[in-house]
C-alpha cells in the first residue's frame, strides 16, 4: 500500500510543481503591475520597453541625459529619460521627489508616469508626446505645421496654454515647482497641438527640491532672468521672465538668441520694448501673421510679455495675474513695463534686497501653497537691488486655477 501511495505522489508531483511555479509567476506579474501603477518601474521593464535602450529608439539627448521611446506591456508609449549621475545629496531623496512629481496632473504638463531607481540606474518615465517641440514648430517652418504657425490664434493658444501650465506648477500642484528652464524647446506639442511643459522635474531633482547648494539647473541663457543667470537667485519670477521671452518670440517669430543687434537695441527684448514705448508695438508682429492677427490681442500679449521680462523681479506679475490678464483680454489699468532685464544689467543696492524680493514673490502664492517656495538658492553676495514693487490687483486664485481658455 505504501508503495502505491509513493507511486501516486511521484506521479502528480510534476503537476503540483508546475502549478506552484505558475502561481508564483502570476504573483510576480501582479506585483510588477502594482509597482507600475504606483509609478515604480524596474530596470528590466524599461530595458524591454526600449529594446534595451536601442539607438533606434533614441529620441534625443539633453542636459540631463538621453531620452528613449518605449512601449510598456499595457500598450502605453513612453519617453524614458536615463539620468546622468545625480549629486550625492540628490540621490538620497530621488525616490521621494520622483513620487511627488508623478502626482502632477494638468493638460499643459507632460505627465510623469513614474521612475526607476535600481543601484546606479536612475530613470524618469514620461508620457510620450507625439508631435514636435514648440521650438521646431515655430522656427523650422516645416510644411506640415506651416499653416498652423501662420495663424495668430495658434500662437495665442500657445501663450495661454503655457501660462496655465506654469500657473499649475507654481500654485496648483501639491508640491509647488519652480521650473528654472522655460524655453521653446521645453514645450512639446501633442496630437492636438496642445502645448505641454516638459523637464519640470529637473529643478526638483537637481537642485532646489533636494539641495540648498547654489548649483543651478542647466538653462539657456537667452531665456534666463538676469538675477538667476548672474547670481543664482531662483524664484517663480525667474520662470515669469523666461515666459516673457517666449511670448515675444511667439509674437515676432524670431529667436532671442539669433537676434541681430542694432543701433537702437542689443536684444530682441530691448527692440520689442522700444517699439512698445514709442507706440509702434504692431511693428514687432511676425509679417506672416498680419492677415490673421487680432491687433488688440497682439498688443495685449506684447504688453504682458514685456511686463514679464522686466529687470526687477518684484515688478514682474505672477502667473496668476498673467492668466487673468490673458483671460480678461483687457489692457486697461496695466502698468507700463520698465526696460527688460538682460545679462549684465546693472543693479544698485544690496544683494539681500533681491533675495527678499525672491522670497516675497514666493509668499504671494495662494494660501494653500503659502510657505512652499522655500527653495530660493543664492550663489553670490554681490551687491544689487530693485525698486519697490507695483501694486497687484486682487483676484480669486481658485478662479484663475480653474479658468478655461478665453473664447
PDB file of N, CA and C in Angstrom, residues 339-380:
ATOM      1  N   UNK A 339      12.523  98.878 -18.636  1.00  0.00           N
ATOM      2  CA  UNK A 339      13.438  98.249 -19.581  1.00  0.00           C
ATOM      3  C   UNK A 339      13.625  96.766 -19.231  1.00  0.00           C
ATOM      4  N   UNK A 340      13.639  95.902 -20.242  1.00  0.00           N
ATOM      5  CA  UNK A 340      13.815  94.462 -19.977  1.00  0.00           C
ATOM      6  C   UNK A 340      15.163  94.166 -19.339  1.00  0.00           C
ATOM      7  N   UNK A 341      15.193  93.093 -18.566  1.00  0.00           N
ATOM      8  CA  UNK A 341      16.438  92.646 -17.968  1.00  0.00           C
ATOM      9  C   UNK A 341      17.264  91.876 -18.986  1.00  0.00           C
ATOM     10  N   UNK A 342      18.558  91.863 -18.786  1.00  0.00           N
ATOM     11  CA  UNK A 342      19.455  91.108 -19.658  1.00  0.00           C
ATOM     12  C   UNK A 342      20.730  90.824 -18.895  1.00  0.00           C
ATOM     13  N   UNK A 343      21.533  89.903 -19.407  1.00  0.00           N
ATOM     14  CA  UNK A 343      22.803  89.616 -18.770  1.00  0.00           C
ATOM     15  C   UNK A 343      23.641  90.881 -18.752  1.00  0.00           C
ATOM     16  N   UNK A 344      24.189  91.202 -17.611  1.00  0.00           N
ATOM     17  CA  UNK A 344      24.998  92.408 -17.485  1.00  0.00           C
ATOM     18  C   UNK A 344      24.200  93.602 -17.018  1.00  0.00           C
ATOM     19  N   UNK A 345      22.870  93.423 -16.770  1.00  0.00           N
ATOM     20  CA  UNK A 345      22.072  94.529 -16.253  1.00  0.00           C
ATOM     21  C   UNK A 345      22.683  95.023 -14.947  1.00  0.00           C
ATOM     22  N   UNK A 346      22.665  96.331 -14.747  1.00  0.00           N
ATOM     23  CA  UNK A 346      23.270  96.880 -13.531  1.00  0.00           C
ATOM     24  C   UNK A 346      22.216  97.114 -12.469  1.00  0.00           C
ATOM     25  N   UNK A 347      22.549  96.758 -11.245  1.00  0.00           N
ATOM     26  CA  UNK A 347      21.650  96.938 -10.111  1.00  0.00           C
ATOM     27  C   UNK A 347      22.391  97.730  -9.060  1.00  0.00           C
ATOM     28  N   UNK A 348      21.661  98.542  -8.354  1.00  0.00           N
ATOM     29  CA  UNK A 348      22.329  99.459  -7.479  1.00  0.00           C
ATOM     30  C   UNK A 348      22.056  99.304  -6.018  1.00  0.00           C
ATOM     31  N   UNK A 349      22.019  98.343  -5.372  1.00  0.00           N
ATOM     32  CA  UNK A 349      21.836  98.330  -3.924  1.00  0.00           C
ATOM     33  C   UNK A 349      22.464  97.082  -3.381  1.00  0.00           C
ATOM     34  N   UNK A 350      21.774  96.433  -2.482  1.00  0.00           N
ATOM     35  CA  UNK A 350      22.379  95.272  -1.828  1.00  0.00           C
ATOM     36  C   UNK A 350      21.722  93.970  -2.247  1.00  0.00           C
ATOM     37  N   UNK A 351      22.509  92.938  -2.240  1.00  0.00           N
ATOM     38  CA  UNK A 351      22.032  91.634  -2.707  1.00  0.00           C
ATOM     39  C   UNK A 351      20.829  91.149  -1.920  1.00  0.00           C
ATOM     40  N   UNK A 352      20.791  91.450  -0.626  1.00  0.00           N
ATOM     41  CA  UNK A 352      19.699  90.890   0.180  1.00  0.00           C
ATOM     42  C   UNK A 352      18.361  91.481  -0.227  1.00  0.00           C
ATOM     43  N   UNK A 353      18.362  92.691  -0.870  1.00  0.00           N
ATOM     44  CA  UNK A 353      17.105  93.249  -1.346  1.00  0.00           C
ATOM     45  C   UNK A 353      16.484  92.348  -2.404  1.00  0.00           C
ATOM     46  N   UNK A 354      17.332  91.854  -3.318  1.00  0.00           N
ATOM     47  CA  UNK A 354      16.822  90.948  -4.349  1.00  0.00           C
ATOM     48  C   UNK A 354      16.386  89.635  -3.740  1.00  0.00           C
ATOM     49  N   UNK A 355      17.167  89.149  -2.790  1.00  0.00           N
ATOM     50  CA  UNK A 355      16.784  87.880  -2.166  1.00  0.00           C
ATOM     51  C   UNK A 355      15.456  88.041  -1.441  1.00  0.00           C
ATOM     52  N   UNK A 356      15.262  89.209  -0.803  1.00  0.00           N
ATOM     53  CA  UNK A 356      13.983  89.461  -0.150  1.00  0.00           C
ATOM     54  C   UNK A 356      12.860  89.439  -1.170  1.00  0.00           C
ATOM     55  N   UNK A 357      13.121  90.038  -2.361  1.00  0.00           N
ATOM     56  CA  UNK A 357      12.085  90.067  -3.384  1.00  0.00           C
ATOM     57  C   UNK A 357      11.761  88.666  -3.876  1.00  0.00           C
ATOM     58  N   UNK A 358      12.777  87.808  -3.932  1.00  0.00           N
ATOM     59  CA  UNK A 358      12.543  86.427  -4.355  1.00  0.00           C
ATOM     60  C   UNK A 358      11.635  85.724  -3.356  1.00  0.00           C
ATOM     61  N   UNK A 359      11.924  85.908  -2.070  1.00  0.00           N
ATOM     62  CA  UNK A 359      11.092  85.282  -1.045  1.00  0.00           C
ATOM     63  C   UNK A 359       9.690  85.892  -1.049  1.00  0.00           C
ATOM     64  N   UNK A 360       9.601  87.218  -1.317  1.00  0.00           N
ATOM     65  CA  UNK A 360       8.297  87.867  -1.345  1.00  0.00           C
ATOM     66  C   UNK A 360       7.443  87.306  -2.459  1.00  0.00           C
ATOM     67  N   UNK A 361       8.064  87.071  -3.626  1.00  0.00           N
ATOM     68  CA  UNK A 361       7.299  86.539  -4.749  1.00  0.00           C
ATOM     69  C   UNK A 361       6.774  85.145  -4.433  1.00  0.00           C
ATOM     70  N   UNK A 362       7.500  84.414  -3.636  1.00  0.00           N
ATOM     71  CA  UNK A 362       7.023  83.103  -3.223  1.00  0.00           C
ATOM     72  C   UNK A 362       5.853  83.251  -2.251  1.00  0.00           C
ATOM     73  N   UNK A 363       5.983  84.207  -1.352  1.00  0.00           N
ATOM     74  CA  UNK A 363       4.951  84.388  -0.331  1.00  0.00           C
ATOM     75  C   UNK A 363       3.646  84.872  -0.926  1.00  0.00           C
ATOM     76  N   UNK A 364       3.696  85.465  -2.160  1.00  0.00           N
ATOM     77  CA  UNK A 364       2.490  85.963  -2.796  1.00  0.00           C
ATOM     78  C   UNK A 364       1.616  84.833  -3.328  1.00  0.00           C
ATOM     79  N   UNK A 365       2.103  83.609  -3.236  1.00  0.00           N
ATOM     80  CA  UNK A 365       1.358  82.452  -3.719  1.00  0.00           C
ATOM     81  C   UNK A 365       0.066  82.290  -2.916  1.00  0.00           C
ATOM     82  N   UNK A 366      -0.816  81.418  -3.395  1.00  0.00           N
ATOM     83  CA  UNK A 366      -2.098  81.208  -2.734  1.00  0.00           C
ATOM     84  C   UNK A 366      -1.902  80.674  -1.321  1.00  0.00           C
ATOM     85  N   UNK A 367      -2.940  80.855  -0.501  1.00  0.00           N
ATOM     86  CA  UNK A 367      -2.845  80.438   0.894  1.00  0.00           C
ATOM     87  C   UNK A 367      -2.564  78.949   1.009  1.00  0.00           C
ATOM     88  N   UNK A 368      -3.098  78.179   0.071  1.00  0.00           N
ATOM     89  CA  UNK A 368      -2.897  76.731   0.144  1.00  0.00           C
ATOM     90  C   UNK A 368      -1.456  76.345  -0.080  1.00  0.00           C
ATOM     91  N   UNK A 369      -0.700  77.194  -0.817  1.00  0.00           N
ATOM     92  CA  UNK A 369       0.698  76.863  -1.059  1.00  0.00           C
ATOM     93  C   UNK A 369       1.618  77.852  -0.360  1.00  0.00           C
ATOM     94  N   UNK A 370       1.094  78.568   0.622  1.00  0.00           N
ATOM     95  CA  UNK A 370       1.901  79.543   1.344  1.00  0.00           C
ATOM     96  C   UNK A 370       3.068  78.878   2.045  1.00  0.00           C
ATOM     97  N   UNK A 371       4.238  79.490   1.861  1.00  0.00           N
ATOM     98  CA  UNK A 371       5.426  78.978   2.523  1.00  0.00           C
ATOM     99  C   UNK A 371       6.059  77.804   1.820  1.00  0.00           C
ATOM    100  N   UNK A 372       5.501  77.398   0.664  1.00  0.00           N
ATOM    101  CA  UNK A 372       6.039  76.217  -0.018  1.00  0.00           C
ATOM    102  C   UNK A 372       7.276  76.530  -0.830  1.00  0.00           C
ATOM    103  N   UNK A 373       7.435  77.792  -1.222  1.00  0.00           N
ATOM    104  CA  UNK A 373       8.588  78.156  -2.046  1.00  0.00           C
ATOM    105  C   UNK A 373       9.765  78.556  -1.173  1.00  0.00           C
ATOM    106  N   UNK A 374      10.297  77.639  -0.422  1.00  0.00           N
ATOM    107  CA  UNK A 374      11.435  77.956   0.441  1.00  0.00           C
ATOM    108  C   UNK A 374      12.750  77.491  -0.156  1.00  0.00           C
ATOM    109  N   UNK A 375      12.762  77.339  -1.521  1.00  0.00           N
ATOM    110  CA  UNK A 375      13.954  76.782  -2.127  1.00  0.00           C
ATOM    111  C   UNK A 375      14.681  77.789  -3.009  1.00  0.00           C
ATOM    112  N   UNK A 376      14.598  79.082  -2.715  1.00  0.00           N
ATOM    113  CA  UNK A 376      15.389  80.046  -3.451  1.00  0.00           C
ATOM    114  C   UNK A 376      16.852  79.823  -3.127  1.00  0.00           C
ATOM    115  N   UNK A 377      17.679  79.735  -4.162  1.00  0.00           N
ATOM    116  CA  UNK A 377      19.091  79.486  -3.938  1.00  0.00           C
ATOM    117  C   UNK A 377      19.895  80.737  -4.176  1.00  0.00           C
ATOM    118  N   UNK A 378      20.972  80.887  -3.451  1.00  0.00           N
ATOM    119  CA  UNK A 378      21.822  82.057  -3.562  1.00  0.00           C
ATOM    120  C   UNK A 378      23.232  81.635  -3.941  1.00  0.00           C
ATOM    121  N   UNK A 379      23.749  82.267  -5.000  1.00  0.00           N
ATOM    122  CA  UNK A 379      25.070  81.891  -5.460  1.00  0.00           C
ATOM    123  C   UNK A 379      26.102  82.971  -5.205  1.00  0.00           C
ATOM    124  N   UNK A 380      25.678  84.137  -4.775  1.00  0.00           N
ATOM    125  CA  UNK A 380      26.642  85.211  -4.608  1.00  0.00           C
ATOM    126  C   UNK A 380      26.095  86.246  -3.649  1.00  0.00           C
TER     127      UNK A 380
END
